[in-house]
Tab-separated table of C-alpha atoms and ligand atoms in Angstrom:
chain	number	residue	atom	x	y	z
P	1	UNK	CA	34.109	69.051	181.209
P	2	UNK	CA	36.461	67.311	182.364
P	3	UNK	CA	37.615	67.287	186.025
P	4	UNK	CA	40.990	66.285	185.969
P	5	UNK	CA	41.753	69.442	183.791
P	6	UNK	CA	41.409	73.018	184.278
P	7	UNK	CA	43.335	75.803	182.193
P	8	UNK	CA	44.532	78.508	182.864
P	9	UNK	CA	46.763	80.687	180.833
P	10	UNK	CA	46.191	80.543	176.783
P	11	UNK	CA	48.261	81.757	173.929
P	12	UNK	CA	47.658	80.418	170.497
P	13	UNK	CA	46.006	77.323	171.021
P	14	UNK	CA	48.994	76.713	174.281
P	15	UNK	CA	48.162	77.103	177.626
P	16	UNK	CA	48.874	76.523	181.161
P	17	UNK	CA	46.643	73.908	182.640
P	18	UNK	CA	46.389	72.322	186.381
P	19	UNK	CA	46.109	67.750	186.039
P	20	UNK	CA	45.081	66.303	189.179
P	21	UNK	CA	46.049	63.033	189.947
P	22	UNK	CA	43.850	62.037	192.289
P	23	UNK	CA	45.910	58.477	193.233
P	24	UNK	CA	49.185	59.963	193.744
P	25	UNK	CA	47.250	62.990	195.501
P	26	UNK	CA	49.273	65.018	192.962
P	27	UNK	CA	48.495	68.303	190.628
P	28	UNK	CA	50.501	68.350	187.874
P	29	UNK	CA	51.168	71.898	186.048
P	30	UNK	CA	51.146	71.593	182.259
P	31	UNK	CA	52.512	71.304	179.363
P	32	UNK	CA	54.716	68.979	182.103
P	33	UNK	CA	57.800	66.919	181.001
P	34	UNK	CA	58.283	63.103	182.043
P	35	UNK	CA	61.028	62.159	181.923
P	36	UNK	CA	61.179	58.201	181.272
P	37	UNK	CA	62.178	55.619	183.825
P	38	UNK	CA	63.554	52.449	182.546
P	39	UNK	CA	63.040	49.615	185.372
P	40	UNK	CA	66.702	48.022	184.793
P	41	UNK	CA	68.505	50.804	184.034
P	42	UNK	CA	68.180	54.332	186.037
P	43	UNK	CA	71.074	56.407	184.563
P	44	UNK	CA	69.418	59.469	187.158
P	45	UNK	CA	67.402	58.407	190.029
P	46	UNK	CA	64.070	59.632	190.002
P	47	UNK	CA	64.302	60.645	193.631
P	48	UNK	CA	66.762	63.261	191.579
P	49	UNK	CA	64.332	63.920	188.983
P	50	UNK	CA	61.798	65.552	191.816
P	51	UNK	CA	64.794	66.993	193.571
P	52	UNK	CA	67.306	68.574	190.971
P	53	UNK	CA	64.770	68.708	188.184
P	54	UNK	CA	61.694	69.359	189.234
P	55	UNK	CA	59.936	66.219	188.153
P	56	UNK	CA	56.260	66.094	189.269
P	57	UNK	CA	55.286	62.933	187.225
P	58	UNK	CA	57.580	60.455	185.028
P	59	UNK	CA	56.707	57.560	183.102
P	60	UNK	CA	58.118	53.859	183.001
P	61	UNK	CA	57.111	50.841	180.778
P	62	UNK	CA	54.767	48.312	182.658
P	63	UNK	CA	55.069	45.845	179.801
P	64	UNK	CA	58.916	45.427	180.908
P	65	UNK	CA	58.073	45.090	184.605
P	66	UNK	CA	55.693	42.468	183.557
P	67	UNK	CA	58.064	40.341	181.981
P	68	UNK	CA	60.797	40.702	183.691
P	69	UNK	CA	60.078	38.001	187.167
P	70	UNK	CA	62.149	40.387	189.297
P	71	UNK	CA	61.000	43.133	188.430
P	72	UNK	CA	56.862	41.986	188.592
P	73	UNK	CA	57.323	40.360	192.320
P	74	UNK	CA	58.929	43.364	193.447
P	75	UNK	CA	56.398	45.994	191.600
P	76	UNK	CA	53.322	43.779	193.109
P	77	UNK	CA	55.383	43.509	196.717
P	78	UNK	CA	56.337	47.145	197.042
P	79	UNK	CA	54.624	48.928	194.680
P	80	UNK	CA	55.721	51.177	191.877
P	81	UNK	CA	56.910	54.583	194.024
P	82	UNK	CA	58.455	52.739	196.445
P	83	UNK	CA	60.215	50.341	193.532
P	84	UNK	CA	61.180	53.912	192.095
P	85	UNK	CA	61.959	55.778	194.643
P	86	UNK	CA	59.503	58.157	193.729
P	87	UNK	CA	56.663	60.655	195.708
P	88	UNK	CA	55.244	62.706	192.868
P	89	UNK	CA	52.889	60.915	189.576
P	90	UNK	CA	53.803	57.951	187.495
P	91	UNK	CA	52.525	56.682	184.401
P	92	UNK	CA	52.933	53.654	182.775
P	93	UNK	CA	52.824	52.705	179.355
P	94	UNK	CA	51.624	49.443	178.210
P	95	UNK	CA	53.615	47.643	175.337
P	96	UNK	CA	52.080	49.595	172.372
P	97	UNK	CA	55.846	50.454	171.641
P	98	UNK	CA	56.819	46.876	171.616
P	99	UNK	CA	54.119	45.570	170.144
P	100	UNK	CA	54.955	47.888	167.256
P	101	UNK	CA	58.663	47.075	167.113
P	102	UNK	CA	58.512	42.908	167.206
P	103	UNK	CA	55.200	42.163	166.187
P	104	UNK	CA	53.135	41.076	168.993
P	105	UNK	CA	52.818	40.977	173.158
P	106	UNK	CA	51.947	38.472	175.802
P	107	UNK	CA	49.863	40.499	177.618
P	108	UNK	CA	46.136	41.937	176.981
P	109	UNK	CA	44.445	44.920	177.639
P	110	UNK	CA	42.446	43.645	180.456
P	111	UNK	CA	45.531	42.275	182.725
P	112	UNK	CA	48.292	45.063	181.236
P	113	UNK	CA	45.803	47.691	182.547
P	114	UNK	CA	45.052	45.381	185.347
P	115	UNK	CA	48.246	44.617	186.436
P	116	UNK	CA	49.288	48.874	186.679
P	117	UNK	CA	46.531	49.234	189.265
P	118	UNK	CA	48.049	46.311	191.000
P	119	UNK	CA	51.607	48.127	190.747
P	120	UNK	CA	50.450	51.384	192.544
P	121	UNK	CA	50.906	53.311	188.942
P	122	UNK	CA	48.866	56.844	188.664
P	123	UNK	CA	48.217	56.518	185.094
P	124	UNK	CA	47.917	53.250	182.878
P	125	UNK	CA	48.083	53.194	179.330
P	126	UNK	CA	45.621	50.154	177.351
P	127	UNK	CA	47.065	48.339	174.550
P	128	UNK	CA	46.822	50.956	171.866
P	129	UNK	CA	47.810	49.492	168.368
P	130	UNK	CA	50.526	52.108	166.652
P	131	UNK	CA	50.326	52.843	163.346
P	132	UNK	CA	53.551	54.323	161.928
P	133	UNK	CA	53.666	57.331	159.528
P	134	UNK	CA	52.598	55.912	155.757
P	135	UNK	CA	50.967	52.989	155.770
P	136	UNK	CA	47.970	52.434	154.038
P	137	UNK	CA	45.225	53.213	154.697
P	138	UNK	CA	43.590	49.781	155.349
P	139	UNK	CA	45.979	48.633	157.321
P	140	UNK	CA	45.443	52.424	159.069
P	141	UNK	CA	41.609	51.528	159.402
P	142	UNK	CA	41.966	48.146	160.507
P	143	UNK	CA	44.669	48.629	163.217
P	144	UNK	CA	42.715	51.809	164.595
P	145	UNK	CA	39.539	49.618	164.684
P	146	UNK	CA	41.312	47.991	167.590
P	147	UNK	CA	43.068	50.163	169.103
P	148	UNK	CA	39.134	51.591	169.385
P	149	UNK	CA	38.237	48.302	170.293
P	150	UNK	CA	40.678	48.287	173.545
P	151	UNK	CA	39.929	51.460	174.215
P	152	UNK	CA	36.444	50.569	175.315
P	153	UNK	CA	37.314	46.963	177.146
P	154	UNK	CA	39.684	49.534	179.289
P	155	UNK	CA	36.194	52.074	179.966
P	156	UNK	CA	34.810	48.714	181.815
P	157	UNK	CA	37.639	47.907	184.192
P	158	UNK	CA	37.233	48.780	187.038
P	159	UNK	CA	41.000	50.777	187.868
P	160	UNK	CA	39.967	52.976	191.187
P	161	UNK	CA	41.056	55.902	190.638
P	162	UNK	CA	44.251	55.766	188.556
P	163	UNK	CA	43.067	57.512	185.170
P	164	UNK	CA	43.482	55.735	182.241
P	165	UNK	CA	44.956	57.273	178.623
P	166	UNK	CA	42.951	57.000	175.287
P	167	UNK	CA	46.097	56.975	172.446
P	168	UNK	CA	44.626	58.563	169.490
P	169	UNK	CA	46.199	56.916	166.672
P	170	UNK	CA	45.467	56.992	162.476
P	171	UNK	CA	48.649	57.202	161.042
P	172	UNK	CA	49.236	60.335	158.520
P	173	UNK	CA	45.598	60.165	157.815
P	174	UNK	CA	43.874	63.742	158.831
P	175	UNK	CA	40.253	62.577	158.992
P	176	UNK	CA	40.937	59.293	160.547
P	177	UNK	CA	43.930	61.038	162.790
P	178	UNK	CA	40.161	63.296	164.257
P	179	UNK	CA	37.469	60.774	164.261
P	180	UNK	CA	40.030	58.526	166.328
P	181	UNK	CA	40.406	61.482	168.728
P	182	UNK	CA	36.585	61.938	168.768
P	183	UNK	CA	35.652	58.843	169.708
P	184	UNK	CA	38.460	58.519	172.657
P	185	UNK	CA	37.367	61.648	174.033
P	186	UNK	CA	33.510	60.341	173.132
P	187	UNK	CA	35.045	57.481	176.271
P	188	UNK	CA	35.533	58.336	180.262
P	189	UNK	CA	38.833	58.089	179.769
P	190	UNK	CA	40.922	60.573	181.329
P	191	UNK	CA	44.337	61.720	179.157
P	192	UNK	CA	44.617	61.607	175.425
P	193	UNK	CA	48.153	60.610	173.924
P	194	UNK	CA	48.816	61.054	170.395
P	195	UNK	CA	50.623	57.638	169.368
P	196	UNK	CA	53.513	56.728	166.616
P	197	UNK	CA	54.745	60.338	165.836
P	198	UNK	CA	58.089	59.726	166.823
P	199	UNK	CA	59.245	57.821	163.334
P	200	UNK	CA	57.844	61.742	161.784
P	201	UNK	CA	60.079	63.619	164.791
P	202	UNK	CA	62.604	61.627	163.129
P	203	UNK	CA	62.595	62.122	159.801
P	204	UNK	CA	62.306	65.861	160.603
P	205	UNK	CA	58.571	65.700	159.537
P	206	UNK	CA	57.966	68.586	161.565
P	207	UNK	CA	55.319	69.794	158.913
P	208	UNK	CA	53.747	66.311	158.634
P	209	UNK	CA	53.707	66.476	162.593
P	210	UNK	CA	51.840	69.673	162.669
P	211	UNK	CA	49.301	68.080	160.892
P	212	UNK	CA	48.289	64.994	162.268
P	213	UNK	CA	48.699	66.914	165.734
P	214	UNK	CA	45.704	69.289	164.343
P	215	UNK	CA	43.760	66.502	162.765
P	216	UNK	CA	43.682	65.038	166.532
P	217	UNK	CA	43.316	68.310	168.541
P	218	UNK	CA	39.750	69.254	166.098
P	219	UNK	CA	38.161	65.832	167.121
P	220	UNK	CA	39.010	66.779	171.144
P	221	UNK	CA	37.419	68.850	172.909
P	222	UNK	CA	39.811	72.184	174.692
P	223	UNK	CA	39.488	70.702	178.398
P	224	UNK	CA	41.257	67.434	177.108
P	225	UNK	CA	45.261	66.932	178.575
P	226	UNK	CA	47.008	65.807	175.428
P	227	UNK	CA	49.876	63.705	175.285
P	228	UNK	CA	52.664	63.873	172.567
P	229	UNK	CA	54.128	60.557	172.872
P	230	UNK	CA	56.909	60.272	172.659
P	231	UNK	CA	58.165	63.820	172.063
P	232	UNK	CA	61.069	64.753	174.131
P	233	UNK	CA	63.638	66.795	171.664
P	234	UNK	CA	63.548	70.860	173.332
P	235	UNK	CA	63.978	72.129	170.103
P	236	UNK	CA	59.781	71.660	169.390
P	237	UNK	CA	58.470	71.586	172.395
P	238	UNK	CA	57.301	75.523	171.671
P	239	UNK	CA	55.875	75.058	168.693
P	240	UNK	CA	53.728	71.352	169.897
P	241	UNK	CA	52.874	73.191	172.948
P	242	UNK	CA	51.289	76.182	170.141
P	243	UNK	CA	49.270	73.703	168.875
P	244	UNK	CA	47.886	72.437	172.090
P	245	UNK	CA	49.836	69.492	173.470
P	246	UNK	CA	50.430	69.331	177.694
P	247	UNK	CA	52.269	66.470	178.067
P	248	UNK	CA	55.424	65.329	176.163
P	249	UNK	CA	57.962	61.930	177.493
P	250	UNK	CA	61.692	62.139	177.583
P	251	UNK	CA	63.787	58.972	176.976
P	252	UNK	CA	65.678	61.308	174.071
P	253	UNK	CA	67.729	62.966	177.729
P	254	UNK	CA	69.399	59.525	178.688
P	255	UNK	CA	69.264	57.580	175.398
P	256	UNK	CA	70.545	60.654	173.587
P	257	UNK	CA	73.824	60.851	175.995
P	258	UNK	CA	74.251	57.560	175.752
P	259	UNK	CA	75.783	58.197	172.117
P	260	UNK	CA	77.421	60.455	173.458
P	261	UNK	CA	75.197	63.680	172.048
P	262	UNK	CA	74.311	66.774	173.818
P	263	UNK	CA	70.816	68.417	173.607
P	264	UNK	CA	70.302	72.007	172.844
P	265	UNK	CA	66.885	74.395	171.931
P	266	UNK	CA	68.428	74.299	168.635
P	267	UNK	CA	69.270	70.644	167.928
P	268	UNK	CA	71.386	68.239	168.461
P	269	UNK	CA	75.467	68.199	169.100
P	270	UNK	CA	77.986	65.389	169.381
P	271	UNK	CA	80.174	65.509	172.559
P	272	UNK	CA	82.905	64.773	170.207
P	273	UNK	CA	82.318	67.485	167.868
P	274	UNK	CA	82.225	71.177	170.575
P	275	UNK	CA	84.764	72.799	171.361
P	276	UNK	CA	82.901	75.025	173.719
P	277	UNK	CA	79.526	74.439	175.555
P	278	UNK	CA	76.690	77.139	175.231
P	279	UNK	CA	74.736	76.334	178.070
P	280	UNK	CA	74.704	77.332	181.536
P	281	UNK	CA	73.667	74.688	183.496
P	282	UNK	CA	75.853	73.220	186.813
P	283	UNK	CA	77.165	70.935	184.921
P	284	UNK	CA	78.406	73.101	181.853
P	285	UNK	CA	79.473	75.325	184.200
P	286	UNK	CA	81.641	72.577	185.867
P	287	UNK	CA	83.331	71.391	183.034
P	288	UNK	CA	84.483	72.147	179.580
P	289	UNK	CA	83.912	70.120	176.645
P	290	UNK	CA	87.065	68.499	176.589
P	291	UNK	CA	86.888	67.607	180.846
P	292	UNK	CA	83.639	66.578	180.119
P	293	UNK	CA	85.299	63.816	176.971
P	294	UNK	CA	87.698	62.943	179.405
P	295	UNK	CA	85.096	61.228	181.689
P	296	UNK	CA	85.065	57.963	182.065
P	297	UNK	CA	82.170	56.779	180.243
P	298	UNK	CA	79.704	56.225	183.288
P	299	UNK	CA	79.925	59.545	184.407
P	300	UNK	CA	80.250	60.866	181.116
P	301	UNK	CA	77.182	59.286	180.132
P	302	UNK	CA	75.621	60.542	183.542
P	303	UNK	CA	76.924	64.007	183.245
P	304	UNK	CA	75.660	64.803	178.989
P	305	UNK	CA	72.063	63.007	180.599
P	306	UNK	CA	71.790	65.297	183.128
P	307	UNK	CA	72.891	68.491	180.744
P	308	UNK	CA	70.241	67.580	179.053
P	309	UNK	CA	67.802	67.164	181.193
P	310	UNK	CA	68.534	70.888	182.633
P	311	UNK	CA	68.038	71.570	179.208
P	312	UNK	CA	64.884	70.199	178.458
P	313	UNK	CA	63.443	71.295	181.900
P	314	UNK	CA	64.517	74.965	181.105
P	315	UNK	CA	62.498	74.631	177.627
P	316	UNK	CA	59.604	74.446	179.468
P	317	UNK	CA	59.909	76.761	181.795
P	318	UNK	CA	60.470	79.203	179.026
P	319	UNK	CA	57.753	77.842	177.410
P	320	UNK	CA	55.121	78.699	180.064
P	321	UNK	CA	56.641	82.191	181.107
P	322	UNK	CA	56.056	82.652	177.404
P	323	UNK	CA	52.476	82.090	177.414
P	324	UNK	CA	52.096	83.929	180.711
P	325	UNK	CA	53.783	86.639	178.767
P	326	UNK	CA	51.801	86.312	175.408
P	327	UNK	CA	54.569	85.993	172.881
P	328	UNK	CA	54.658	82.344	172.726
P	329	UNK	CA	54.356	82.877	169.117
P	330	UNK	CA	58.012	84.585	169.042
P	331	UNK	CA	59.737	82.107	170.655
P	332	UNK	CA	57.629	79.824	168.126
P	333	UNK	CA	59.493	81.443	165.362
P	334	UNK	CA	62.738	81.816	167.014
P	335	UNK	CA	63.090	77.930	167.778
P	336	UNK	CA	61.790	77.556	163.963
P	337	UNK	CA	64.850	79.989	163.213
P	338	UNK	CA	67.482	76.784	164.281
P	339	UNK	CA	66.441	74.043	161.503
P	340	UNK	CA	64.397	73.799	157.913
P	341	UNK	CA	62.600	71.450	159.031
P	342	UNK	CA	60.871	73.737	162.036
P	343	UNK	CA	60.368	76.151	159.672
P	344	UNK	CA	58.129	73.869	158.032
P	345	UNK	CA	56.829	73.068	161.072
P	346	UNK	CA	56.053	76.456	162.068
P	347	UNK	CA	54.723	77.059	158.882
P	348	UNK	CA	52.514	74.172	159.062
P	349	UNK	CA	51.180	75.577	162.039
P	350	UNK	CA	50.206	78.987	160.499
P	351	UNK	CA	48.076	76.779	157.960
P	352	UNK	CA	45.734	76.645	161.077
P	353	UNK	CA	45.501	80.393	161.861
P	354	UNK	CA	41.771	80.530	161.634
P	355	UNK	CA	42.162	77.400	164.869
P	356	UNK	CA	44.489	79.107	165.974
P	357	UNK	CA	42.523	82.378	166.397
P	358	UNK	CA	39.505	81.103	168.486
P	359	UNK	CA	41.411	80.023	171.581
P	360	UNK	CA	44.217	82.974	171.259
P	361	UNK	CA	43.722	85.759	174.041
P	362	UNK	CA	42.651	88.782	172.472
P	363	UNK	CA	45.367	91.149	174.215
P	364	UNK	CA	48.352	89.695	175.241
P	365	UNK	CA	51.785	91.434	175.672
P	366	UNK	CA	53.123	93.268	172.534
P	367	UNK	CA	52.908	91.831	169.214
P	368	UNK	CA	56.932	91.961	167.321
P	369	UNK	CA	57.170	90.983	163.989
P	370	UNK	CA	60.235	89.096	163.820
P	371	UNK	CA	60.071	87.262	160.680
P	372	UNK	CA	57.861	87.770	157.126
P	373	UNK	CA	55.758	84.783	158.493
P	374	UNK	CA	54.733	86.881	161.628
P	375	UNK	CA	52.758	88.237	158.360
P	376	UNK	CA	49.731	85.039	158.956
P	377	UNK	CA	49.903	85.033	162.757
P	378	UNK	CA	46.585	84.531	164.236
P	379	UNK	CA	46.018	88.408	165.485
P	380	UNK	CA	46.902	89.328	161.890
P	381	UNK	CA	43.412	87.358	160.678
P	382	UNK	CA	41.674	88.452	163.382
P	383	UNK	CA	42.357	92.265	162.612
P	384	UNK	CA	41.103	91.308	159.266
P	385	UNK	CA	38.180	89.854	160.119
P	386	UNK	CA	37.315	92.955	162.541
P	387	UNK	CA	37.370	95.368	159.931
P	388	UNK	CA	34.386	93.922	158.159
P	389	UNK	CA	32.699	95.412	160.928
P	390	UNK	CA	33.989	98.515	161.539
P	391	UNK	CA	32.027	102.066	160.587
P	392	UNK	CA	34.018	104.002	157.499
P	393	UNK	CA	32.967	107.961	156.101
P	394	UNK	CA	31.961	108.374	152.379
P	395	UNK	CA	35.595	108.580	151.398
P	396	UNK	CA	39.106	107.441	153.481
P	397	UNK	CA	42.773	107.980	153.266
P	398	UNK	CA	44.293	104.549	154.889
P	399	UNK	CA	48.157	106.176	155.166
P	400	UNK	CA	51.494	104.794	155.837
P	401	UNK	CA	52.580	108.403	156.270
P	402	UNK	CA	51.027	111.986	156.497
P	403	UNK	CA	47.441	112.954	155.761
P	404	UNK	CA	46.765	114.065	152.309
P	405	UNK	CA	44.668	117.215	152.185
P	406	UNK	CA	42.317	116.646	149.529
P	407	UNK	CA	40.860	113.835	152.715
P	408	UNK	CA	38.918	114.933	155.431
P	409	UNK	CA	39.539	111.614	156.911
P	410	UNK	CA	42.671	109.100	157.334
P	411	UNK	CA	43.489	106.225	159.263
P	412	UNK	CA	46.979	104.746	159.272
P	413	UNK	CA	48.238	101.924	157.292
P	414	UNK	CA	50.104	99.422	159.356
P	415	UNK	CA	51.543	96.748	157.617
P	416	UNK	CA	51.026	93.840	158.292
P	417	UNK	CA	47.161	94.514	159.734
P	418	UNK	CA	46.711	96.668	156.816
P	419	UNK	CA	44.089	99.971	157.757
P	420	UNK	CA	44.177	101.118	161.441
P	421	UNK	CA	41.499	103.223	163.076
P	422	UNK	CA	42.640	105.834	164.785
P	423	UNK	CA	40.774	104.879	168.142
P	424	UNK	CA	42.143	102.025	168.131
P	425	UNK	CA	46.437	102.270	167.211
P	426	UNK	CA	47.306	101.627	170.814
P	427	UNK	CA	45.086	98.494	171.171
P	428	UNK	CA	46.523	94.875	170.819
P	429	UNK	CA	48.255	93.866	168.561
P	430	UNK	CA	47.860	97.569	166.927
P	431	UNK	CA	50.588	98.671	168.687
P	432	UNK	CA	52.788	95.719	167.272
P	433	UNK	CA	56.797	96.198	167.295
P	434	UNK	CA	57.149	96.230	163.641
P	435	UNK	CA	60.539	96.869	161.773
P	436	UNK	CA	60.824	99.837	159.843
P	437	UNK	CA	62.214	98.065	156.982
P	438	UNK	CA	59.336	96.472	156.315
P	439	UNK	CA	59.194	93.065	154.164
P	440	UNK	CA	56.505	92.343	150.886
P	441	UNK	CA	54.982	89.527	152.959
P	442	UNK	CA	53.841	92.226	155.494
P	443	UNK	CA	52.450	94.299	153.119
P	444	UNK	CA	51.037	91.800	150.951
P	445	UNK	CA	48.729	90.744	154.164
P	446	UNK	CA	48.819	95.003	154.129
P	447	UNK	CA	46.851	94.859	151.516
P	448	UNK	CA	44.729	92.121	152.120
P	449	UNK	CA	43.122	94.524	155.204
P	450	UNK	CA	42.901	97.145	152.346
P	451	UNK	CA	41.034	94.850	150.224
P	452	UNK	CA	38.338	93.469	153.064
P	453	UNK	CA	37.620	96.319	154.055
P	454	UNK	CA	36.667	97.863	150.679
P	455	UNK	CA	34.582	94.862	149.813
P	456	UNK	CA	32.457	95.202	153.432
P	457	UNK	CA	31.803	99.189	152.308
P	458	UNK	CA	31.118	99.438	148.443
P	459	UNK	CA	29.890	102.906	148.841
P	460	UNK	CA	32.952	104.289	150.456
P	461	UNK	CA	36.333	106.037	148.319
P	462	UNK	CA	38.670	104.672	149.513
P	463	UNK	CA	42.843	105.979	148.794
P	464	UNK	CA	45.760	104.328	149.854
P	465	UNK	CA	49.216	106.326	149.975
P	466	UNK	CA	52.696	104.001	150.597
P	467	UNK	CA	55.896	104.065	150.535
P	468	UNK	CA	56.982	102.702	147.807
P	469	UNK	CA	54.592	99.286	147.294
P	470	UNK	CA	55.743	97.002	144.645
P	471	UNK	CA	53.628	96.539	141.925
P	472	UNK	CA	52.722	92.965	142.414
P	473	UNK	CA	50.506	94.062	145.123
P	474	UNK	CA	49.605	97.255	143.936
P	475	UNK	CA	47.842	95.417	141.338
P	476	UNK	CA	45.919	92.857	143.820
P	477	UNK	CA	44.339	96.283	145.084
P	478	UNK	CA	40.518	96.349	144.913
P	479	UNK	CA	40.128	98.417	141.497
P	480	UNK	CA	38.070	100.625	143.500
P	481	UNK	CA	40.956	102.199	145.351
P	482	UNK	CA	43.169	105.105	144.642
P	483	UNK	CA	46.892	104.186	145.360
P	484	UNK	CA	48.760	107.445	145.725
P	485	UNK	CA	52.695	106.786	146.235
P	486	UNK	CA	53.647	109.357	149.005
P	487	UNK	CA	57.690	108.481	147.767
P	488	UNK	CA	57.170	109.746	144.301
P	489	UNK	CA	55.223	113.067	145.911
P	490	UNK	CA	58.766	113.592	147.558
Z	501	LIG	ZN1	74.516	72.323	180.377
């Protein structure tokens, strides 16, 4: 068990945790957002990030500090916390991004980790090699090998009680991501960034992002704090948290503000296109779209950055509340409706229902069926698995409506779950709220449940009393299951 990270609440693969950062003397509640602070240009002063927005941890780039003589001298003299004016925890990046952008950097992992330690960083980062998505296999393997060597070097450096991150690379190869994660988890390093996913997010490839994260998670223990490196758009936080990501960093709040872009949980708007401000943060209650546009450039950039941060932190709080309330997947479904690419991400997530089910609490709030995707949620899967173990009589009617007299015993038939024994009907998730106008995904899932029960009990005579199930679903029912159309009975 990694001592620094303690898990509290869970929902799907998402969790609320406490990450202890010994060097800072701070415990950070996760999922947490780390605002990126550019040491050259502070759009919002770090002290304000803590006071106004509640940031407990931020991230800055030690390579930029190291490369600039003035910053370097100052950081060495007064330390990072005084230099930035921030009392919380500070994580430092190493220049890997610059390596990916410009092809080379001038420091080694030893030098940069020692430097991070000297300037007082609380969480340091070695120089990993970020391999972009869709790289060829040979390159991905070769660069991964370099990253792994550097993690081993990092393990051997004495950095006192500074935590050190162990980035997981491997491009878009699931098996490489998984073995990279297993290797990283096997070191004694502390935090696990999933690297080089920014290009996927920039191209709206959320389905591929989910596959990459799922592969990395397979190689990491549950007690590994996972950082989705470079993920700063609030639109995708719920999805990423539901997969088990714990840390996010946002440069977006400042970069987008510089371009006049306004973040929302449904996507990005351009200030020039907005007639109304769809937000209740202090910036958006003080201004309307026109008065925001009329500000001078610097004031407008600061105001937009503040709005962007408000939206970003609010979404993180909403996600934590959803984990605590047991309705994180309902929130993910809601966010998935904002953009077809997000829907891809959510559908990709549901491909992992078996895995999500492992950590998902057995009992939560009420299951809300809010889209056809709900039929594939892990709770439905779990109920189907449970059907294999239930005792049944020799003859059993499964009914969506009334009991039919010629049968002695009946259970309810509830899409998307399928057969529901009377004694379980008030327990989670079978006390679900489902729409009365059901859809074919729910009926198909219910029919799968019927088949599971029939296969597990070949000696029982089953009948299904349904309300007008479509022929293609009835055709999928096991041959020995009799079907009665309640609607046709009048
Ligand atoms: Zn706002």
